[in-house]
Short mmCIF file of C-alpha atoms and ligand atoms in Angstrom, two decimals:
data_model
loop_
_atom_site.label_atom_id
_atom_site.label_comp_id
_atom_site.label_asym_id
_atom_site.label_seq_id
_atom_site.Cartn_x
_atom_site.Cartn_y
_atom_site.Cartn_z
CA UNK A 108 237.35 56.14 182.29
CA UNK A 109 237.31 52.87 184.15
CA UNK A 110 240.82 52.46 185.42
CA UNK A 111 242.77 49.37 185.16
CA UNK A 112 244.91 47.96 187.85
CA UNK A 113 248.12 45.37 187.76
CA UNK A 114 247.46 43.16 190.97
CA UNK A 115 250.11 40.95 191.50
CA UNK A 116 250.23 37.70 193.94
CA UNK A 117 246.31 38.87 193.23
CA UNK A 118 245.40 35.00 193.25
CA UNK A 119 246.98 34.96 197.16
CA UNK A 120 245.17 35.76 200.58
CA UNK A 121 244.99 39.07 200.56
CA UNK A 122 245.18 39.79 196.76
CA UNK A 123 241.80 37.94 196.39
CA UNK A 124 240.34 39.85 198.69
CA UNK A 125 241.65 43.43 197.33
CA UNK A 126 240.63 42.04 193.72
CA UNK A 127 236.69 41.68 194.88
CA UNK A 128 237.20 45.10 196.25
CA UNK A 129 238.70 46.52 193.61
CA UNK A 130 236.28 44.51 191.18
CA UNK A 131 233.02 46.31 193.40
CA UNK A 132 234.51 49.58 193.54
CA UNK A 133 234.68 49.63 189.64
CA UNK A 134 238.51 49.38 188.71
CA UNK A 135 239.36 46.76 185.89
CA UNK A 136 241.42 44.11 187.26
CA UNK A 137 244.62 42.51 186.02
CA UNK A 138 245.95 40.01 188.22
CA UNK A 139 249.25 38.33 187.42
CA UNK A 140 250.55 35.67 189.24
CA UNK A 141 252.77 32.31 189.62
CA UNK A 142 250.54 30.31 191.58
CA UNK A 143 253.13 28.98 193.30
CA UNK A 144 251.24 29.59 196.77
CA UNK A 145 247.89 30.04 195.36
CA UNK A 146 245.11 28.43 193.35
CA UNK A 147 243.51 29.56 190.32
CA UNK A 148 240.40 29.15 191.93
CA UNK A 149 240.68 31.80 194.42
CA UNK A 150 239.81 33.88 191.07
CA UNK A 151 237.31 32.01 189.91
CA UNK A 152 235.88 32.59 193.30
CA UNK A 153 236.50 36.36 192.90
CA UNK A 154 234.64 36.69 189.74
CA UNK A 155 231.71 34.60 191.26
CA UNK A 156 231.46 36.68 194.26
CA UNK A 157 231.63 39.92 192.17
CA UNK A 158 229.88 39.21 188.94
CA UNK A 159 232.68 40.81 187.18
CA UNK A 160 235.84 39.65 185.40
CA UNK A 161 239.15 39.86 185.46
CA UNK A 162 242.26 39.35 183.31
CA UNK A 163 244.99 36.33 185.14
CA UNK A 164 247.96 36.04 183.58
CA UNK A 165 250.18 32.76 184.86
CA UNK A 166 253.39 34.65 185.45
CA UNK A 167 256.65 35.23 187.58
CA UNK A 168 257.21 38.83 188.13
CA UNK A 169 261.18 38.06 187.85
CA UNK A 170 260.22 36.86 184.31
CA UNK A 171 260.84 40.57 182.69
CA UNK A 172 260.06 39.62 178.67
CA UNK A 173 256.81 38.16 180.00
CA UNK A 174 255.88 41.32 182.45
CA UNK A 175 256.69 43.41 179.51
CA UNK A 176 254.32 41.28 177.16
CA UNK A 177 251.53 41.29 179.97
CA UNK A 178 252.55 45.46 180.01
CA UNK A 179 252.21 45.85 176.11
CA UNK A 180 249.26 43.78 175.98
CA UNK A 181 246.94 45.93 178.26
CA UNK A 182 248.27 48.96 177.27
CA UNK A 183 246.96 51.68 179.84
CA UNK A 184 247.38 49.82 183.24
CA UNK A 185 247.01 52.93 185.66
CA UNK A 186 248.95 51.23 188.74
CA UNK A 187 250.17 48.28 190.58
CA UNK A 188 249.20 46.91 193.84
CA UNK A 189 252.05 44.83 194.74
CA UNK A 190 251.28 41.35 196.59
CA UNK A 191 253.40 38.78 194.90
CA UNK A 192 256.01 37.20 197.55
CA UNK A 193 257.08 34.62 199.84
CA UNK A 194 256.10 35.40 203.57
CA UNK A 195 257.23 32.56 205.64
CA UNK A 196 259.53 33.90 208.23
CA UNK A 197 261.07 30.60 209.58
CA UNK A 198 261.55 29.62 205.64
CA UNK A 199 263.07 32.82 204.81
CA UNK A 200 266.04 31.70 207.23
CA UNK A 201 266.62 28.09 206.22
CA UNK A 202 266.54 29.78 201.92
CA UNK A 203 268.01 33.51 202.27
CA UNK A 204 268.54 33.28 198.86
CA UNK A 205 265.22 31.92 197.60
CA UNK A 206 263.84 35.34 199.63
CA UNK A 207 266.23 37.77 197.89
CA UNK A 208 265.49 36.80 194.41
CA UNK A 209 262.00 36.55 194.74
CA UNK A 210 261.08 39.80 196.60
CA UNK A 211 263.79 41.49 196.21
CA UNK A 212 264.96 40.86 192.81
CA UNK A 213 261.59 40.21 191.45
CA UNK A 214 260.20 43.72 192.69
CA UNK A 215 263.08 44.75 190.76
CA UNK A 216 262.21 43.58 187.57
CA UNK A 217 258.80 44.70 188.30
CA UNK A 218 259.93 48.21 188.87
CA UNK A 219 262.09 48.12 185.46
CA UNK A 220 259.65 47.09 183.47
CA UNK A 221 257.15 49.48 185.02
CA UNK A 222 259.31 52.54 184.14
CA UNK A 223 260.04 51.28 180.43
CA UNK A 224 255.79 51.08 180.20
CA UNK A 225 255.99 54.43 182.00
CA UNK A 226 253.77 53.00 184.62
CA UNK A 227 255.35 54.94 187.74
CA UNK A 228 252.53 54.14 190.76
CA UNK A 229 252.95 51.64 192.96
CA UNK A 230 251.11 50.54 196.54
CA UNK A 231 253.21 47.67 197.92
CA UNK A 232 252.61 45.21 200.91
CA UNK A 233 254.97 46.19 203.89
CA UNK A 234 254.32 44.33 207.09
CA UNK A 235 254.65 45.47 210.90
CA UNK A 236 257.91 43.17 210.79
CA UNK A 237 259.85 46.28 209.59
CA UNK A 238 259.44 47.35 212.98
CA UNK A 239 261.26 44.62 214.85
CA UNK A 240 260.83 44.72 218.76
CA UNK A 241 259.19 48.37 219.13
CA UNK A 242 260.15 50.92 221.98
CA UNK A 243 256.56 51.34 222.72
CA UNK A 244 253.06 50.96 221.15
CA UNK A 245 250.59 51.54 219.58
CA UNK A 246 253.33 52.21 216.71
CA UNK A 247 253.29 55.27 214.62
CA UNK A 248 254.60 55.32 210.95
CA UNK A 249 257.50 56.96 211.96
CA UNK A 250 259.14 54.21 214.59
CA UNK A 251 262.70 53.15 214.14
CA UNK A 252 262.73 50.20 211.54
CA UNK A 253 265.08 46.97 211.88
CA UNK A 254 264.65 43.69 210.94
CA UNK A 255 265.26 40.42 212.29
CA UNK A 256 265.19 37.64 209.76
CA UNK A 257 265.60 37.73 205.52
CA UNK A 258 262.05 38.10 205.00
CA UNK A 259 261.42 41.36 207.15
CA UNK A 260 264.98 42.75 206.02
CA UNK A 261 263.21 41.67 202.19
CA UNK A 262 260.59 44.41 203.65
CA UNK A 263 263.10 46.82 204.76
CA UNK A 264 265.11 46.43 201.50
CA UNK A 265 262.17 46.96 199.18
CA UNK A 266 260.67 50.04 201.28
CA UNK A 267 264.53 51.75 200.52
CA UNK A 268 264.78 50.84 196.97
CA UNK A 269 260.76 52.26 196.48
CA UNK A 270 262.17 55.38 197.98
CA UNK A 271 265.24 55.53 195.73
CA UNK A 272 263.40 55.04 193.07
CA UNK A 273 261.18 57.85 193.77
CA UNK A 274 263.91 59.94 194.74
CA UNK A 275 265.48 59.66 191.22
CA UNK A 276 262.65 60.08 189.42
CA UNK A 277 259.91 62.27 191.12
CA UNK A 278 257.14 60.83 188.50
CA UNK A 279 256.77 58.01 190.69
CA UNK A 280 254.11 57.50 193.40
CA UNK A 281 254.27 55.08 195.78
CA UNK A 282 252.46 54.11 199.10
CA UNK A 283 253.96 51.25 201.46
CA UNK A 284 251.33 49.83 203.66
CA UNK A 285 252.76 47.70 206.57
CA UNK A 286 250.46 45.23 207.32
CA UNK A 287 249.53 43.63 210.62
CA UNK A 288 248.18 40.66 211.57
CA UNK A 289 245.35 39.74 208.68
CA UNK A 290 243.04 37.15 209.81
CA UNK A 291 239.26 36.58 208.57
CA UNK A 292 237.38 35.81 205.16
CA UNK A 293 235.29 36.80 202.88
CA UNK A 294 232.01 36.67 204.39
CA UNK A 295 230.38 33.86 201.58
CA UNK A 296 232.56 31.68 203.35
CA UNK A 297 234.25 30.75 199.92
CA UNK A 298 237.40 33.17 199.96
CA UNK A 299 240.06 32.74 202.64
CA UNK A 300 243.30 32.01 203.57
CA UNK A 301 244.76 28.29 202.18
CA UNK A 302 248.47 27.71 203.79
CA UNK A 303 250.02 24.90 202.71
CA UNK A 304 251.56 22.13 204.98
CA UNK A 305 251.14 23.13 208.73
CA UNK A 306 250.47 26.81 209.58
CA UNK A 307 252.95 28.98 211.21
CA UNK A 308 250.25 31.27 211.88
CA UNK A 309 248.15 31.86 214.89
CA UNK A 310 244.40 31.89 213.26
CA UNK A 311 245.25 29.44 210.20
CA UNK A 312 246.47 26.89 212.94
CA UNK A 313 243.51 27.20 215.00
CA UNK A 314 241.44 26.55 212.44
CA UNK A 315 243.15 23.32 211.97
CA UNK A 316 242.37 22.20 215.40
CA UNK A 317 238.45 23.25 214.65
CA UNK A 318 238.25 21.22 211.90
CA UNK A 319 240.24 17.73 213.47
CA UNK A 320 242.89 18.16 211.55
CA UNK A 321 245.57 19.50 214.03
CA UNK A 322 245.47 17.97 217.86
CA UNK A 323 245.98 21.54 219.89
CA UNK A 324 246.59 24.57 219.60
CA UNK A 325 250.10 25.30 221.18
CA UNK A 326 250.46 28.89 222.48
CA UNK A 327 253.87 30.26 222.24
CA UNK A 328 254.71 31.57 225.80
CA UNK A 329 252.96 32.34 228.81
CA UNK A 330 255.52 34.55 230.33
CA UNK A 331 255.40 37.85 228.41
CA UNK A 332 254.83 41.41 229.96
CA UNK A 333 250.90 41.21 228.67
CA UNK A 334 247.38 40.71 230.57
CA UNK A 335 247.53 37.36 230.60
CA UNK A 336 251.21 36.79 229.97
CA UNK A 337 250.49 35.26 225.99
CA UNK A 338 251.73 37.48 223.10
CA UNK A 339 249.79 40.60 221.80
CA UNK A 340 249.11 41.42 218.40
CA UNK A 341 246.64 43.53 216.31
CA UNK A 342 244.73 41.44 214.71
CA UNK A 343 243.04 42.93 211.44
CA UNK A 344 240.38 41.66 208.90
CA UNK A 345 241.32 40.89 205.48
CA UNK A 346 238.50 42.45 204.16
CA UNK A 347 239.00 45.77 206.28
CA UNK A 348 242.50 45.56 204.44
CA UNK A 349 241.64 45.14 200.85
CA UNK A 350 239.50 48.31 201.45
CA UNK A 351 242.56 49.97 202.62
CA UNK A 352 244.15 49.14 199.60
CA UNK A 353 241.14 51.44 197.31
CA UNK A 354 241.85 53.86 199.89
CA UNK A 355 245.20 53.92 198.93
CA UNK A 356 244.67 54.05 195.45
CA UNK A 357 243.63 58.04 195.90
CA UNK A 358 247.45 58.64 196.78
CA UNK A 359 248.69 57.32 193.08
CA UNK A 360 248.31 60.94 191.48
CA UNK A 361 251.11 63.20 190.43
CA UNK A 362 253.32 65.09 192.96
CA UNK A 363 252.27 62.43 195.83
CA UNK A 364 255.82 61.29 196.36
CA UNK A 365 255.88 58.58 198.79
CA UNK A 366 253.11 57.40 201.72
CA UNK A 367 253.77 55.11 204.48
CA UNK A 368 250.94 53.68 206.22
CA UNK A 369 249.97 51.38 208.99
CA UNK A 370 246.96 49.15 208.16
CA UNK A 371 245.49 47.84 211.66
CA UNK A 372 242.71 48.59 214.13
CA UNK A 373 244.90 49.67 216.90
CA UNK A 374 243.51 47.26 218.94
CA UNK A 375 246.04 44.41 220.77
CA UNK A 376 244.50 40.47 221.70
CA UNK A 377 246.40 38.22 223.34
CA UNK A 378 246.83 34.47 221.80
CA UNK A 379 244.05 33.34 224.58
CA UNK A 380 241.85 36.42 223.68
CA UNK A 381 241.88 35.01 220.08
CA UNK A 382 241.35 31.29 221.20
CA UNK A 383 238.65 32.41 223.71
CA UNK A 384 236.63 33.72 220.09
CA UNK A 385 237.82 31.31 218.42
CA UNK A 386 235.98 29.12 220.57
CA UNK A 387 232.58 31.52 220.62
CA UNK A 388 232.65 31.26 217.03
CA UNK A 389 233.24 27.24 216.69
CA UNK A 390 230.95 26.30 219.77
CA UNK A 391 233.03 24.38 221.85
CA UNK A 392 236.33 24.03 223.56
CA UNK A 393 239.10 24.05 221.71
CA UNK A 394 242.42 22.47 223.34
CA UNK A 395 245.48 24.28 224.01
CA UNK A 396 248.63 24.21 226.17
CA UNK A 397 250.74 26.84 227.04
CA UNK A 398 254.12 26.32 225.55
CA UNK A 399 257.73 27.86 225.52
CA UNK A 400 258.12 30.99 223.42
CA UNK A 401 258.57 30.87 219.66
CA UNK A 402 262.18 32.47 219.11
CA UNK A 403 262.38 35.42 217.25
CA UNK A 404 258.56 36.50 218.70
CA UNK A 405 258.03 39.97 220.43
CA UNK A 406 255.16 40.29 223.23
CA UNK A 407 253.22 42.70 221.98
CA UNK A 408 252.57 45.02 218.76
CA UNK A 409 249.68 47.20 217.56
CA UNK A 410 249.28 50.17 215.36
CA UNK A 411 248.33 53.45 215.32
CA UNK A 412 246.68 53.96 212.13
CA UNK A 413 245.45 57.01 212.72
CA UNK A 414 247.36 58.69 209.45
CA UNK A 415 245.71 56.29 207.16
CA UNK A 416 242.03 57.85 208.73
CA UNK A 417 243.65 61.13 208.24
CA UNK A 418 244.68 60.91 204.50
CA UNK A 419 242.90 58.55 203.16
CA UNK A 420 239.67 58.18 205.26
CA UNK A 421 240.16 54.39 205.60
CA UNK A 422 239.33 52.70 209.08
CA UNK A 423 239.22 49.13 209.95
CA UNK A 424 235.44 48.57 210.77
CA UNK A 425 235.37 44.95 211.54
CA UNK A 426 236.03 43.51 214.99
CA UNK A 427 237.88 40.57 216.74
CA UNK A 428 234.30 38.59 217.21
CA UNK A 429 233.56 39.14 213.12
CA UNK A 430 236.87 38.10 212.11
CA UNK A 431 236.63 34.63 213.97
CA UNK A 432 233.19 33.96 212.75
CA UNK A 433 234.27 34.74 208.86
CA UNK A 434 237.24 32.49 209.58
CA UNK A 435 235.23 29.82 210.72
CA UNK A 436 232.89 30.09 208.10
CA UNK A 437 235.15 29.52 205.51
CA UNK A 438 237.37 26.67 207.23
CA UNK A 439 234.31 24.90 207.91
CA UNK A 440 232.75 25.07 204.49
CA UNK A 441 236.21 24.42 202.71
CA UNK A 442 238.22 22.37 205.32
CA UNK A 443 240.54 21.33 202.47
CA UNK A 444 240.93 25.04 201.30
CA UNK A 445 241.02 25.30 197.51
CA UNK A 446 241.68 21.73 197.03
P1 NAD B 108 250.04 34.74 199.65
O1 NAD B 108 251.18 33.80 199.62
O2 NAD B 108 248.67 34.20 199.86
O3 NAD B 108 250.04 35.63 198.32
C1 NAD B 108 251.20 35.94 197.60
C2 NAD B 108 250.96 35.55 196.16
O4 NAD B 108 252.09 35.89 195.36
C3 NAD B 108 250.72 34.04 195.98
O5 NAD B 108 249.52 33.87 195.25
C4 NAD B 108 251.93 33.56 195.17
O6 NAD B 108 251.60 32.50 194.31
C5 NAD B 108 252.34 34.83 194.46
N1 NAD B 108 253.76 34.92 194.11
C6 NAD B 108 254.83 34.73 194.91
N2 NAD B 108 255.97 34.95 194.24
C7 NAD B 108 255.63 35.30 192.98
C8 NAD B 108 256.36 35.64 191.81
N3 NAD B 108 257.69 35.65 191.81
N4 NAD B 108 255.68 35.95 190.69
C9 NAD B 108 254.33 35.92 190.66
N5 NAD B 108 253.59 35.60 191.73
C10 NAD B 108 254.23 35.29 192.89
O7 NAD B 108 250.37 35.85 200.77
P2 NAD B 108 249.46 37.00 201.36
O8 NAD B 108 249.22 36.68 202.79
O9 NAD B 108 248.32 37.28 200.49
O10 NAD B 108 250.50 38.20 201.33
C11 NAD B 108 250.57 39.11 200.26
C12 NAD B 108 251.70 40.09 200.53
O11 NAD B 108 251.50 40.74 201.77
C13 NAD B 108 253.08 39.43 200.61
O12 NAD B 108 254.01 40.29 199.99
C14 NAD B 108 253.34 39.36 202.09
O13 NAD B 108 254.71 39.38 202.39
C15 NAD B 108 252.66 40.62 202.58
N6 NAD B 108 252.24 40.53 203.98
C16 NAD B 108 251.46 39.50 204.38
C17 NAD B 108 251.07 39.40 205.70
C18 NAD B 108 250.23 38.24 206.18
O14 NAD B 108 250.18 37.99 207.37
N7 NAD B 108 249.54 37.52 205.33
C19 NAD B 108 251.49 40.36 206.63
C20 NAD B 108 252.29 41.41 206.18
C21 NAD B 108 252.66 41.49 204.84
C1 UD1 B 109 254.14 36.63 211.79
C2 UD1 B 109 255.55 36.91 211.32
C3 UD1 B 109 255.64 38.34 210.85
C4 UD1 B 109 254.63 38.59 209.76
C5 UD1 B 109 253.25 38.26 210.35
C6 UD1 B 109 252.17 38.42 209.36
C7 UD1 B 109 256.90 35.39 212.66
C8 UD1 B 109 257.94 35.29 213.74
N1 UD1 B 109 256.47 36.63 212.41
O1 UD1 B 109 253.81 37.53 212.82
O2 UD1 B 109 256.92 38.59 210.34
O3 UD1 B 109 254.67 39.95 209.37
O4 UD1 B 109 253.24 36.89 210.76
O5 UD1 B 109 252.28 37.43 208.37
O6 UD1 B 109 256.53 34.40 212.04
N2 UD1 B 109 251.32 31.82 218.18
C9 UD1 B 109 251.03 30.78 219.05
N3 UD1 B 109 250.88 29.53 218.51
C10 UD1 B 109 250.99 29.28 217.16
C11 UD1 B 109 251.27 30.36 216.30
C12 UD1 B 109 251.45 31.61 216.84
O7 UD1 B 109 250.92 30.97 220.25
O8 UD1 B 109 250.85 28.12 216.76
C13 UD1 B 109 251.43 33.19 218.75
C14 UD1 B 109 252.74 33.91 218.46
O9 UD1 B 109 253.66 33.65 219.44
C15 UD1 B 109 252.25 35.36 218.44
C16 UD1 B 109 250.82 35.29 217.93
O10 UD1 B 109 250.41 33.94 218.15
O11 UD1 B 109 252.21 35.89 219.74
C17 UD1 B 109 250.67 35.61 216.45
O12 UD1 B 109 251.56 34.77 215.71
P1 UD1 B 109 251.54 34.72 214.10
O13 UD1 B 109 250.15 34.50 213.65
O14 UD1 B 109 252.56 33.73 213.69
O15 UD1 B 109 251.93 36.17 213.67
P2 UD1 B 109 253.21 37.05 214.14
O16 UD1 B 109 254.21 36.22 214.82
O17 UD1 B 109 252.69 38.24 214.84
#
């Protein structure tokens, strides 16, 4: 039996690109979302791409009579890959309260109605923010966790109230993947990442210089402990991520409890690194200068994701030269994103 899957903020960045792979690996797809950082298109795009559909519903997970409809309607959903929420870290601390009610209250609501359509599985999107500044790297699942703004402690919240959850009621299984730093495209060039206004992001602002639309490329401190004294991060592509997330679909079956998993490649560029590709993939020069640090910024952080190989067989395959190139490809083809 095919088996169907609740994707929700599926019409985002990555949710677009776990729907294809979900779509090619032969689940059914339901994707429910507000749009409210997203075009329909991206789904459009999916189905093209694919040659399968999908089921969108237009829909705030804090909206529970609606979830429940969307629940009733579909009948056997087998799981839900949870996307859908607001990821801007400098936004999260200007609107606390914006942050709380839609991740934290809204995964809430999600998880209610879940349990009333005795849907207990859920894989939700963590990020490598729930480990604040670490004590060393690469980081291993088990690192302290802290947070420093309302979005990570969103992060931190939810992974506690998944646990609870499972705690009281051992039916549920759910895996938390922290995330790190997705970049790239899908490789038609026509799926990507679409941020509204200026990027805050490293990649997404780059690409804004490549296409004339942005003057430089500031980088955010040249002072850090690193190899060329610019921040390190593991960069990972979004493609190599939605695969993780059919990887992590195998830990959804009874008595799995719950999984914790770093998504990365263990591998850490510096800012420069990723300009210096940037620029190998674009073909010329791209302008920087070397600016103060960004507050609230760590020097460097990368992941050992060695436990996802372990139980779940996943590996990022992709590297840093592939994941500029797909960028590229798709800024340069869409400079104006889904507009
Ligand atoms: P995105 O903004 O592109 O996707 C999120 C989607 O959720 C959007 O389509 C948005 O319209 C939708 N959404 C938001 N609130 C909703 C609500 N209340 N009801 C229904 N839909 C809603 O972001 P993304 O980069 O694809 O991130 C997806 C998830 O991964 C987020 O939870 C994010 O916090 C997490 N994450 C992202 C990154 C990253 O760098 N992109 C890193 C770590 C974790
Ligand atoms: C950011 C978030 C983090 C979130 C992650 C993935 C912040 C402080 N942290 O991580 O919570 O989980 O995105 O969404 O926003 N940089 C520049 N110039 C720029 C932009 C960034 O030099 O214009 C540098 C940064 O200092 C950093 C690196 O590039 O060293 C990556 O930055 P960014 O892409 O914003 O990701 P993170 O800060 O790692």
């Amino acid at each position: 039996m095919t088996r169907k899957i609740l994707v929700t903020g599926g019409a985002g960045y990555i949710g677009s690109h776990t729907c294809v792979e979900l779509l090619n690996s032969g689940y059914e797809v339901v994707v429910v979302d507000n749009l409210y950082n997203a075009s329909e298109k991206s789904l459009q795009i999916v189905q093209e791409i694919t040659g399968k559909n999908l089921t969108f519903y237009k829909a705030d997970i804090r909206d529970a009579s609606k979830m429940d409809e969307i629940f009733k309607k579909e009948k056997n959903i087998f799981g839900v890959i949870h996307f859908a929420g607001l990821k801007a870290v400098g936004e999260s601390c200007q609107i606390p309260l914006t942050y709380y009610d839609n991740n934290v209250a809204g995964t809430v609501t999600l998880c209610e109605v879940m349990a009333k359509n005795n849907c207990k599985n859920i894989i939700f999107s963590s990020s490598a923010t729930v480990y604040g500044d670490p004590h060393k790297v690469p980081i291993k699942e088990d690192f302290p966790l802290s947070a420093t703004n309302p979005y990570g402690r969103t992060k931190l919240m939810l992974e506690e109230i998944l646990k609870d959850v499972y705690t009281s009621d051992n039916n549920w299984n759910v895996v938390l993947l922290r995330y790190f730093n997705p970049i790239g495209a899908h490789e038609s060039g026509d799926l990507g990442e679409d941020p509204n206004g200026i990027p805050n992001n490293l990649v997404p602002y780059i690409l804004q210089v490549a296409v004339g639309k942005l003057e430089k490329v500031n980088v955010f401190g040249s002072d850090y402990d690193t190899h060329d004294g610019t921040g390190v991060r593991d960069y990972i592509h979004v493609v190599d991520l939605a695969k993780g997330h059919v990887s992590a679909l195998k830990k959804l079956e009874p008595q799995s409890g719950v999984s914790v998993y770093n998504l990365g490649t263990g591998n850490g560029y510096s800012v420069l690194d990723i300009v210096k590709n940037m620029n190998k993939a674009v073909g010329r020069e791209l302008p920087f200068v070397l600016a103060p640090r960004r507050p609230g910024d760590i020097a460097t952080c990368y992941a050992d994701s060695s436990l996802a190989f372990r139980e779940l067989g996943w590996r990022a395959e992709f590297d840093i030269e592939r994941m500029c190139v797909d960028s590229w490809r798709w800024q340069s083809k869409h400079p104006d994103g889904f507009k």
